Short mmCIF file of C-alpha atoms in Angstrom, two decimals:
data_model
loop_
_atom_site.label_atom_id
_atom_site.label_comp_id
_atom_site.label_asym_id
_atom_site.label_seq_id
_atom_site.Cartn_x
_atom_site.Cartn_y
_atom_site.Cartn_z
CA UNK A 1 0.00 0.00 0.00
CA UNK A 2 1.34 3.42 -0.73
CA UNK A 3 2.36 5.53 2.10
CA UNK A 4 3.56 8.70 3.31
CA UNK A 5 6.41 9.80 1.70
CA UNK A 6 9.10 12.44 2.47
CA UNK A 7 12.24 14.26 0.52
CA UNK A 8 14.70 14.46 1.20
CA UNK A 9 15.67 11.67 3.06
CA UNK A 10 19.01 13.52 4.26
CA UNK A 11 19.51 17.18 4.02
CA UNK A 12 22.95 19.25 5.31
CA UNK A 13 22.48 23.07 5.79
CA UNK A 14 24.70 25.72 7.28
CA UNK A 15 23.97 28.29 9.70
CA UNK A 16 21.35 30.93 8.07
CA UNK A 17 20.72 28.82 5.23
CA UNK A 18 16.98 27.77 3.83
CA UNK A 19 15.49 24.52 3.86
CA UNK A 20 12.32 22.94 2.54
CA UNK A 21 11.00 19.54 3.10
CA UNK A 22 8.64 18.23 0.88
CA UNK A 23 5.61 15.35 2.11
CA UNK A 24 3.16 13.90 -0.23
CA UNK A 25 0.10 12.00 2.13
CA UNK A 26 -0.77 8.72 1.32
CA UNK A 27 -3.52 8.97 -1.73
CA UNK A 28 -6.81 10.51 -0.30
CA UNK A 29 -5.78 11.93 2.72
CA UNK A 30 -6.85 15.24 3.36
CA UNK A 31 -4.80 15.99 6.09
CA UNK A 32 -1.24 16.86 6.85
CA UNK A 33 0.85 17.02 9.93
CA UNK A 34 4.48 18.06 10.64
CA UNK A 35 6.06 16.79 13.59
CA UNK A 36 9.73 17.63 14.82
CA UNK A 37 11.87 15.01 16.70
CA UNK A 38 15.10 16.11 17.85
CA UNK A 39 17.86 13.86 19.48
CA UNK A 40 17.05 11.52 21.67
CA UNK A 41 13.26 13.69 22.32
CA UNK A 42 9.53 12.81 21.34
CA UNK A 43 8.25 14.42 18.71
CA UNK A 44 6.94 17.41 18.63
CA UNK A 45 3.64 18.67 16.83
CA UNK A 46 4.05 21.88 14.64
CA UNK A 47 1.78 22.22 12.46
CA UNK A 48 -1.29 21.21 10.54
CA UNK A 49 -3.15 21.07 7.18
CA UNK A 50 -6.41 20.38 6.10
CA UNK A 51 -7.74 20.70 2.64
CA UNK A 52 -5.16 23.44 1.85
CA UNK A 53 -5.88 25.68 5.27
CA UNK A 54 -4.08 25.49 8.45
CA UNK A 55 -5.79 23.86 10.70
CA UNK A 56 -3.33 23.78 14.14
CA UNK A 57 -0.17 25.37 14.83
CA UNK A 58 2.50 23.94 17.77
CA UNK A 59 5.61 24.85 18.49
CA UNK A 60 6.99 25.76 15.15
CA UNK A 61 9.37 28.78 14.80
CA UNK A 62 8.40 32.17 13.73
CA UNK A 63 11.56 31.08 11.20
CA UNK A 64 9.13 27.99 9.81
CA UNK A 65 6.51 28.37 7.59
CA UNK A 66 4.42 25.73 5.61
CA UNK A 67 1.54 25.13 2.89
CA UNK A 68 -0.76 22.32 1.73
CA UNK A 69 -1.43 22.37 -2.13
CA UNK A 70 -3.86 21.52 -3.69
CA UNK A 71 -2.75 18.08 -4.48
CA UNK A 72 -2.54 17.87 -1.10
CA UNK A 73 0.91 18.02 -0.71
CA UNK A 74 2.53 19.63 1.95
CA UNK A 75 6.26 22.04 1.93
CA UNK A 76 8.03 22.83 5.19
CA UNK A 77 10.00 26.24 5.23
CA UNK A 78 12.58 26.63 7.03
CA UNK A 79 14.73 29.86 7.08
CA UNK A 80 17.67 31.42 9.25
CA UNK A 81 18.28 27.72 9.97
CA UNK A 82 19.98 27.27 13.88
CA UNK A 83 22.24 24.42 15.05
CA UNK A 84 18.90 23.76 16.95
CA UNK A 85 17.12 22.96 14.15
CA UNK A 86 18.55 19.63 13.38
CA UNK A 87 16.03 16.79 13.92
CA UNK A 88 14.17 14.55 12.42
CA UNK A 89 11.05 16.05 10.62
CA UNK A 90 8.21 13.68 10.01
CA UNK A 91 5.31 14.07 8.07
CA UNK A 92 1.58 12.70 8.94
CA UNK A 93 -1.18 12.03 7.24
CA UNK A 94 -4.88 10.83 7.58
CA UNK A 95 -8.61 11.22 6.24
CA UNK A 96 -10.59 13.61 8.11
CA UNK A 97 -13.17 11.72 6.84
CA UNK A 98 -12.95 9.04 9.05
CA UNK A 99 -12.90 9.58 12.70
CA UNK A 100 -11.40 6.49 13.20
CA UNK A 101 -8.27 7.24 10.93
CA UNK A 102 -5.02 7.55 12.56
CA UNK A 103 -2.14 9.08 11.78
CA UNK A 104 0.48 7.83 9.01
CA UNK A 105 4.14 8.41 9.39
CA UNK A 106 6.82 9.04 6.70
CA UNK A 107 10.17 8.06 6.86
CA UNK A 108 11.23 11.41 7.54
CA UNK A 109 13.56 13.76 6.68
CA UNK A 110 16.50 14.04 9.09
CA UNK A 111 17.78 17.79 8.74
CA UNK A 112 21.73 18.33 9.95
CA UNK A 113 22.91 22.12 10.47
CA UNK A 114 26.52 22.52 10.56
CA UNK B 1 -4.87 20.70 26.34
CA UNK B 2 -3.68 16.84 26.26
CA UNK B 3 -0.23 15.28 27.86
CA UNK B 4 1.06 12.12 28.02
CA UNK B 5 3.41 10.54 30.41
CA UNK B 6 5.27 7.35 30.04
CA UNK B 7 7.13 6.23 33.27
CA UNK B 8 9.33 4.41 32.03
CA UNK B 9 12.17 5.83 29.83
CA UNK B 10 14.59 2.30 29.53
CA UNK B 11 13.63 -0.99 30.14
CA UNK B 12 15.45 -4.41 29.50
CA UNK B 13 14.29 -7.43 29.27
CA UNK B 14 15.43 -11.30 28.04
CA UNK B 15 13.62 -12.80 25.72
CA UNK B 16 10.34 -14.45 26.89
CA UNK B 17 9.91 -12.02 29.48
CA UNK B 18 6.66 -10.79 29.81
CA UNK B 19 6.32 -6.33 29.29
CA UNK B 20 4.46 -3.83 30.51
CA UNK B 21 4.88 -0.46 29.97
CA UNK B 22 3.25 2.65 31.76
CA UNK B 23 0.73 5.48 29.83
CA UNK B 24 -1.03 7.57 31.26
CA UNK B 25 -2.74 10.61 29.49
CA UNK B 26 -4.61 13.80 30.89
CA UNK B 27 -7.26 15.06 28.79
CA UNK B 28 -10.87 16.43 29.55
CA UNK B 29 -12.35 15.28 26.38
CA UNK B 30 -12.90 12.28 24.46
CA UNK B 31 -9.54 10.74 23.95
CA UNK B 32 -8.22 8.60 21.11
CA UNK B 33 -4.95 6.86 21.87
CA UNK B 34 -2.22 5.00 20.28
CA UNK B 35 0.88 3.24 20.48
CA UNK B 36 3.69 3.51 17.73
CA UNK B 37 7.05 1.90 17.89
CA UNK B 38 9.83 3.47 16.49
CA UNK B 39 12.99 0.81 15.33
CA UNK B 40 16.51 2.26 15.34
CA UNK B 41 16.49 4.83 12.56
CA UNK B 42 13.52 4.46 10.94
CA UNK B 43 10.10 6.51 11.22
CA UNK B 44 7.18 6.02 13.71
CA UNK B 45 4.72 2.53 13.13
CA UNK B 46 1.36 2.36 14.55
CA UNK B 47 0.88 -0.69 16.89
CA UNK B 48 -2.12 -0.26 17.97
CA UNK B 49 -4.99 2.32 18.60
CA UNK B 50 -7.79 2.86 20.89
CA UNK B 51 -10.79 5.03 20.10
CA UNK B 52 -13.77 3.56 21.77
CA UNK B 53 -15.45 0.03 22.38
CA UNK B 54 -13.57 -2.91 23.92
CA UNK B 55 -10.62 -1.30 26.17
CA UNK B 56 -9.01 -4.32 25.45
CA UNK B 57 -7.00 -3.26 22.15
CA UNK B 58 -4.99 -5.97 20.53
CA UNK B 59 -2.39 -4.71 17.99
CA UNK B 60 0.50 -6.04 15.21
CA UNK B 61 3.35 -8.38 16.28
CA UNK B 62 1.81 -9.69 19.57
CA UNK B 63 0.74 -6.74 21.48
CA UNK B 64 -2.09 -5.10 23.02
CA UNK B 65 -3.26 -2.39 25.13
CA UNK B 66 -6.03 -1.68 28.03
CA UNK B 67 -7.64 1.42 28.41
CA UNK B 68 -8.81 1.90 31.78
CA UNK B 69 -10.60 5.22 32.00
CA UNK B 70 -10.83 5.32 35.81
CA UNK B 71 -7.03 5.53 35.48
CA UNK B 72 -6.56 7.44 32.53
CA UNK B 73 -3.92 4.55 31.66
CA UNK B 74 -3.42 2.68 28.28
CA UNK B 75 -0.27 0.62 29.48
CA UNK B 76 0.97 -1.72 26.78
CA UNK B 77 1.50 -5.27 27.44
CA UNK B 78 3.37 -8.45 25.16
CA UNK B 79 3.29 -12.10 27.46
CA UNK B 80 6.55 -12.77 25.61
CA UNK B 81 9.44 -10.49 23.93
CA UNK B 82 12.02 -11.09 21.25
CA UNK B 83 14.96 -9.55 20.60
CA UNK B 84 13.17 -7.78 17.42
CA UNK B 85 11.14 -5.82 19.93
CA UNK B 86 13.96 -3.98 20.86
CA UNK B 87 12.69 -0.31 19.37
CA UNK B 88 11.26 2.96 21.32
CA UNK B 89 7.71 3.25 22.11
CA UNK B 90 5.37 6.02 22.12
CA UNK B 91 2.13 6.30 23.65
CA UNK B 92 0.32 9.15 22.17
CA UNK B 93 -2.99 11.00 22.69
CA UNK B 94 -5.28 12.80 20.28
CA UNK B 95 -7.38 15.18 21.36
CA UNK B 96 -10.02 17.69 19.97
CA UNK B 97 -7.49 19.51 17.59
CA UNK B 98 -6.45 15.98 16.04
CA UNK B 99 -2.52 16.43 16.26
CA UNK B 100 -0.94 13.44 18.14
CA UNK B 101 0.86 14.63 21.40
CA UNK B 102 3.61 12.38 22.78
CA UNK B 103 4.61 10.71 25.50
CA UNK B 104 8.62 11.10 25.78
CA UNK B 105 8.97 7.44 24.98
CA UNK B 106 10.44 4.17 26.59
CA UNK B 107 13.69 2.68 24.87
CA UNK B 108 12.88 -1.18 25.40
CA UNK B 109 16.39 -3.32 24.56
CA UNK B 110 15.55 -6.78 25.02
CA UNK B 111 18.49 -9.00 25.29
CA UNK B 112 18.94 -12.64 23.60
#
């Protein structure tokens, strides 16, 4: 079955630099979630889509910003990047549709800042 | 808002031993909870999920959960572990805004 997937897989970034992480949902999914893990920590929620809109915002950075297209899709942007920022980044996704529907996980995208 | 606390950040086990690991959530609401396992380097897996009916949840790969709402537990149990169960596990909680918050996990190394 298809599932939730993520690119990069690996990404290296300086100090100050920009990132973006891309997430396509598994097919049908209406809903998005970005999650931030960093060593050794749980993850942490930061934000969420649904059809195209925001729908919930966590912890993420004033530095972060994200969309949902409209092929549901979903980019993480990351700017000013910190030593801090390195993590893991997963992506989530599930049908709104369902009540019962839980969340998906990619594979993520682990993010090193040098 | 939600939160999630495991007790137990690193247990070890043999194989055959019997687990049990500690959740326990705080939420107002109605709750949906889950269990993912997370192997060395690779992403988050759901085990199993709870969202209403039987509190008696039985997931992939052996294991299962109770939900005990008196308690506001959902420990997860297996009667017997293998080495291949050595991973991190997450108990998380979703609330009324839908995103998944976290427990900070319990490293479980089980030794052969």
């Amino acid at each position: 079955a298809a599932g939730v997937i993520q690119s990069p897989r690996h990404l290296i970034k300086e100090k100050r630099e920009t990132a973006t992480l891309k997430c396509y949902p598994i097919p049908r999914h209406d809903t998005v979630y970005w999650y931030q893990q960093g060593p050794g920590q749980d993850p942490q929620f930061l934000i969420s889509f649904y059809e195209k809109m925001q729908s919930d915002k966590g912890s993420i950075p004033d530095r972060f910003s994200a969309q949902q297209f409209s092929d549901y899709h979903s980019e993480l942007n990351m700017s000013s990047l910190e030593l801090g920022d390195s993590a893991l980044y997963f992506c989530a996704s599930s049908s709104q549709a369902s009540e019962a529907q839980p969340q998906h996980f990619g594979d993520g995208t682990r993010l090193s800042i040098l | 808002a939600q939160s999630v606390s495991q007790h137990n950040h690193h247990v070890i086990l043999s194989e055959a031993a019997s687990l049990e690991l500690g959740c326990n959530y705080s939420y107002g609401g109605t709750v949906n909870l889950f269990w993912y396992v997370q192997y060395p380097g690779q992403h988050l897996q759901l085990l199993l999920k709870y969202f209403s009916g039987d509190p008696l949840v039985k997931g992939i790969k052996g294991f299962e959960a109770e939900f005990i709402k008196s308690k506001f537990s959902f420990n997860l149990r297996k009667p017997s572990v293998q080495w291949s169960d050595t991973a991190e596990y997450f108990c998380a909680v979703v609330g009324s805004a839908r995103q998944l918050t976290f427990g900070s996990g319990t490293q479980l190394t089980v030794l052969p």
